[in-house]
């Protein structure tokens, strides 16, 4: 799979391809970097740094050098300074995006004081012991491609990996080093910060000429020479509707050329006047240089505010800049409850996170006269100089305070930015950093012993998304960053890039604002008002015409498969939803079935019925009739429906037990190679014939006893190599594994991991014996068939110069050092990246990160979705700790631990996670605490960190001493790497509620439904009572535990049984009873399920149930035979810190 192959497919070369155009240097394979290797220079969480001795520290910096005692945390703003916006949905796993850039103030001095980070963030610390999560960067790179030798368990998160030669240079087109040419001194009116390393310049393909108007691509909105703007009717709170099927409908057609008649009724909302909130810190003075997002010139744009899910509560009219106001206190422990007006139907956890960010389009007012470099610092400094200690840094003694779990979900911390920037920042559910205040230097980051990384959810379903059609997309000429809200306008005609600081001209077309239909206000354009935006790309972003939507289904029809009964469910589900498959008039479908032979189906128009063609030579597979196996769905729909109706009966009597999966995949690859597309594989057993055949590697007797689990890595590289071939031809493979026996998911999962596909696992699936799994399969299959999809996609993350990205987590192939190849992208996929600080950020007040995802929609439009995140730079340890996001840190550490488990060992990964907590808390105690006192003292924002680390140690992926099937463990690892943070946190730390006494007090009202909001309980048996009923939401599964003395009224009105003894053994759904209690419970459980794209099964259990053990294993705070209780774990951490 040479890069040349990619060039032809996705445009990695000079030509503008469907993928971002690459810097030729960047496109070359780096020496020593294996096939899909991410070439990452910074610390890799799970892999030990190469040079790093197995020594105790996670950080390369060697022994902890206690930072000078930083009581100089000039108490940050009082908690009241950073209100959280009400009603914002929580974005937990930020999509991996291009680094969003923030314009650093030109000469503003770094603000001294700490920023008030949201109270909740916790940094994951590096490990003290020999295991830490700082792997060798190089190993990191290899993490995607090859096994590493075991390394010490300590991670050096923050250590920048040794320079990897081409790494940086390939990442950025411009030379990395002083970027004298990045900024045109003559043009720039303000002093520029000294150039630090050049930003990655390889951007998504750069438009060939900024102003050349290109004919719209297929299905594109009208030519961009016209400017039109479509505003969504209201900006609703960012509801998490993962269930929304494909949403790229630009709700309205883009407008045509600049209007000649009356302007539209919508007028840009005036810039907010007055303080955003009563208690909020006074808004900083307008920043000339940082506030206004600059817009480069854009030829006509038709701005379709299509699905800006990021929007806060509906706002009248066109984007004004109000993003909703921020509650006065940083989301503190007690404040995590969702604001009463949070109407978006979300899981509390998601709500919490979203609350602080309401993302309506906002008007950015740029002060006349260009950005004044010093404008930023006074406001930032003011924030730091408040006299009270921020809530995030309130000292908590974990050994004395028992009930630390907030009653409502933990919200994402709000970065301590000036109000105007804060309001428009990217939503945390889409883009989230482990540290909301970025350290000024790598040594400061090493001292804090916390991992620095981003979590992304780039293709998330959004209810409102601004969409712009333009023939010229305004980008920085040097680093190719897309113009965004955090650039600065020097004047009407020039804007300064917030990533590399180059001064760019504003194209003439960009002077026209399609929202207000006025000229001369480029800083008010949608691109500069929205941190998340989508462009309909002109033709220079295409190397070939956009591909059609192509779907190929490969089905196991062996005896084992027919026994499970899955074929009936699959065929019926596809029949029911075939008209909802995303696509247009060009959509193609095809089917292959296999056992010991491969069966193709000729569906050519004109046949009276489908024709089955059998190829028995599986060693040398070929396509019998290449032109009639993939057919146009609209033209051949009747034949496709006939085939789906007859397939289940076709193999009813089969006695064929063998499975030639490898040959079937080779045939499918040949069939899809010319176009690219989605390959959906359904497998029910271990493949045992032909290429890719596997043997069982699991010893059931070793499931619980072994300290180190064997066989977490693939048995063969066949599936990885095939996946890389698929990726080169724009084919993604999704694997559905429905099996009661061991299937070696560690090997089979590679086919999805490296082709940007997904893995769906239905253990013990059987149509009669396991109805709960059948229901889950039906629901998830419907979502899978109907959700939106992006084809031939690539994603690049850029960041302000001085920062670098060194390790990626998720399902993809790393095509060049910083370009992820995603043959398919789906709205349920999350990504994570680790970063390091290569050059000091001394002259910067803020840094930015930008993720750009270039893809082809199912309608054949080439689109670019851009997310930009801006964060402050701080120079004190206390500020870094105050900005720690404990959930994001835990999510990133989980990704790192999965890699460490595979490349080194499970025990190494466990040690590294424990050391991460020890290291960061030790750093806090030694360098931030001014008064040493007994106990385990932590800042309030990290109070849940030890609990989340213990939860990870007890999670199915990493637990030991408990019998865990190998496939179950590997699937749990896949989930942690691939799920957006919002969903993976439930799998790490489940939510427990008492639901036998639900009331309407504090309930949400959504679409005329009343959703009760019970409080979260600690995961301990002491919170259970025999006279109650408790619901545990563990992400993929829910348990409803009924106490032996449960109130008979609840049993009768909710379960429809007279007493405890009458509760059925395998109850997996609540009966629909016409009682208020039944309606409340069904509404609450239904609402929880709607918050995620997968369908959790529900099990009603009693004390005698087999599943009670699974329920009790999630009681993380309790002791088990093989694992410490929460209190014992705290004592262990304290002991290690005081050594």
Coordinates of C-alpha atoms in Angstrom, one line a residue, residues 99-113 115 176-179 182-183 191-199 287 289-290 373-378 380-381 384 416-418 421 436-441 444 486 496-502 799-804 836-849 869-876 879:
X99 CA -5.7 22.0 16.6
X100 CA -7.9 24.8 17.2
X101 CA -6.1 27.9 17.2
X102 CA -6.3 30.8 19.4
X103 CA -4.7 34.0 18.6
X104 CA -2.2 34.6 21.2
X105 CA -2.0 38.2 22.2
X106 CA 0.8 39.7 20.4
X107 CA 2.6 41.1 23.2
X108 CA 0.5 40.5 26.1
X109 CA 2.4 39.1 28.9
X110 CA 1.3 35.8 30.2
X111 CA -1.2 36.2 32.8
X112 CA 0.3 35.4 36.0
X113 CA -2.3 33.9 38.1
X115 CA -7.0 30.3 35.9
X176 CA 9.7 23.9 12.0
X177 CA 12.1 26.4 13.6
X178 CA 11.8 30.0 13.7
X179 CA 9.2 30.9 11.3
X182 CA 5.3 33.0 8.7
X183 CA 4.6 36.5 9.6
X191 CA 4.7 42.6 17.5
X192 CA 4.6 39.0 16.9
X193 CA 5.5 36.4 19.5
X194 CA 8.8 34.8 18.6
X195 CA 8.0 32.1 16.2
X196 CA 8.2 28.7 17.8
X197 CA 8.0 25.6 16.0
X198 CA 6.2 26.0 12.8
X199 CA 2.7 24.7 13.0
X287 CA -9.3 42.2 22.8
X289 CA -6.0 40.9 18.8
X290 CA -7.5 37.9 20.2
X373 CA -1.4 42.8 21.8
X374 CA -1.8 43.9 25.3
X375 CA -5.5 43.7 25.4
X376 CA -5.6 40.1 26.4
X377 CA -3.5 40.2 29.4
X378 CA -5.3 42.5 31.7
X380 CA -6.5 37.3 32.0
X381 CA -4.4 38.7 34.8
X384 CA -5.8 35.3 38.3
X416 CA -10.5 30.2 32.4
X417 CA -10.8 32.4 29.3
X418 CA -12.3 35.9 28.9
X421 CA -13.7 33.6 24.0
X436 CA -8.0 23.2 30.4
X437 CA -4.9 25.4 31.2
X438 CA -1.9 24.5 29.0
X439 CA 1.5 24.7 30.8
X440 CA 4.0 27.2 29.4
X441 CA 6.8 24.7 29.1
X444 CA 6.3 22.5 33.9
X486 CA -9.8 32.8 17.4
X496 CA -3.5 36.9 11.7
X497 CA -3.4 33.1 12.0
X498 CA -3.8 31.9 15.6
X499 CA -1.6 28.8 15.0
X500 CA 1.4 30.1 13.2
X501 CA 0.8 33.9 13.5
X502 CA 1.2 34.6 9.8
X799 CA -2.1 23.0 17.0
X800 CA -0.4 26.3 17.8
X801 CA 3.3 26.2 17.1
X802 CA 5.3 25.1 20.0
X803 CA 2.9 22.2 20.6
X804 CA 3.1 18.8 18.9
X836 CA 3.8 17.5 24.1
X837 CA 5.2 21.0 24.4
X838 CA 8.2 21.3 22.1
X839 CA 8.9 24.9 22.4
X840 CA 8.2 27.2 25.3
X841 CA 4.9 29.1 25.0
X842 CA 6.3 32.1 26.9
X843 CA 4.8 34.8 24.7
X844 CA 1.4 33.3 24.4
X845 CA -1.7 34.0 26.4
X846 CA -3.7 31.3 24.6
X847 CA -3.1 28.3 22.3
X848 CA -5.5 26.8 19.8
X849 CA -6.2 23.3 18.4
X869 CA -10.7 24.9 20.6
X870 CA -8.9 27.7 22.4
X871 CA -7.2 27.3 25.8
X872 CA -5.2 29.6 28.1
X873 CA -1.5 29.2 28.7
X874 CA -0.4 29.3 32.4
X875 CA 2.9 29.4 34.1
X876 CA 2.2 28.0 37.6
X879 CA -3.0 26.9 37.6

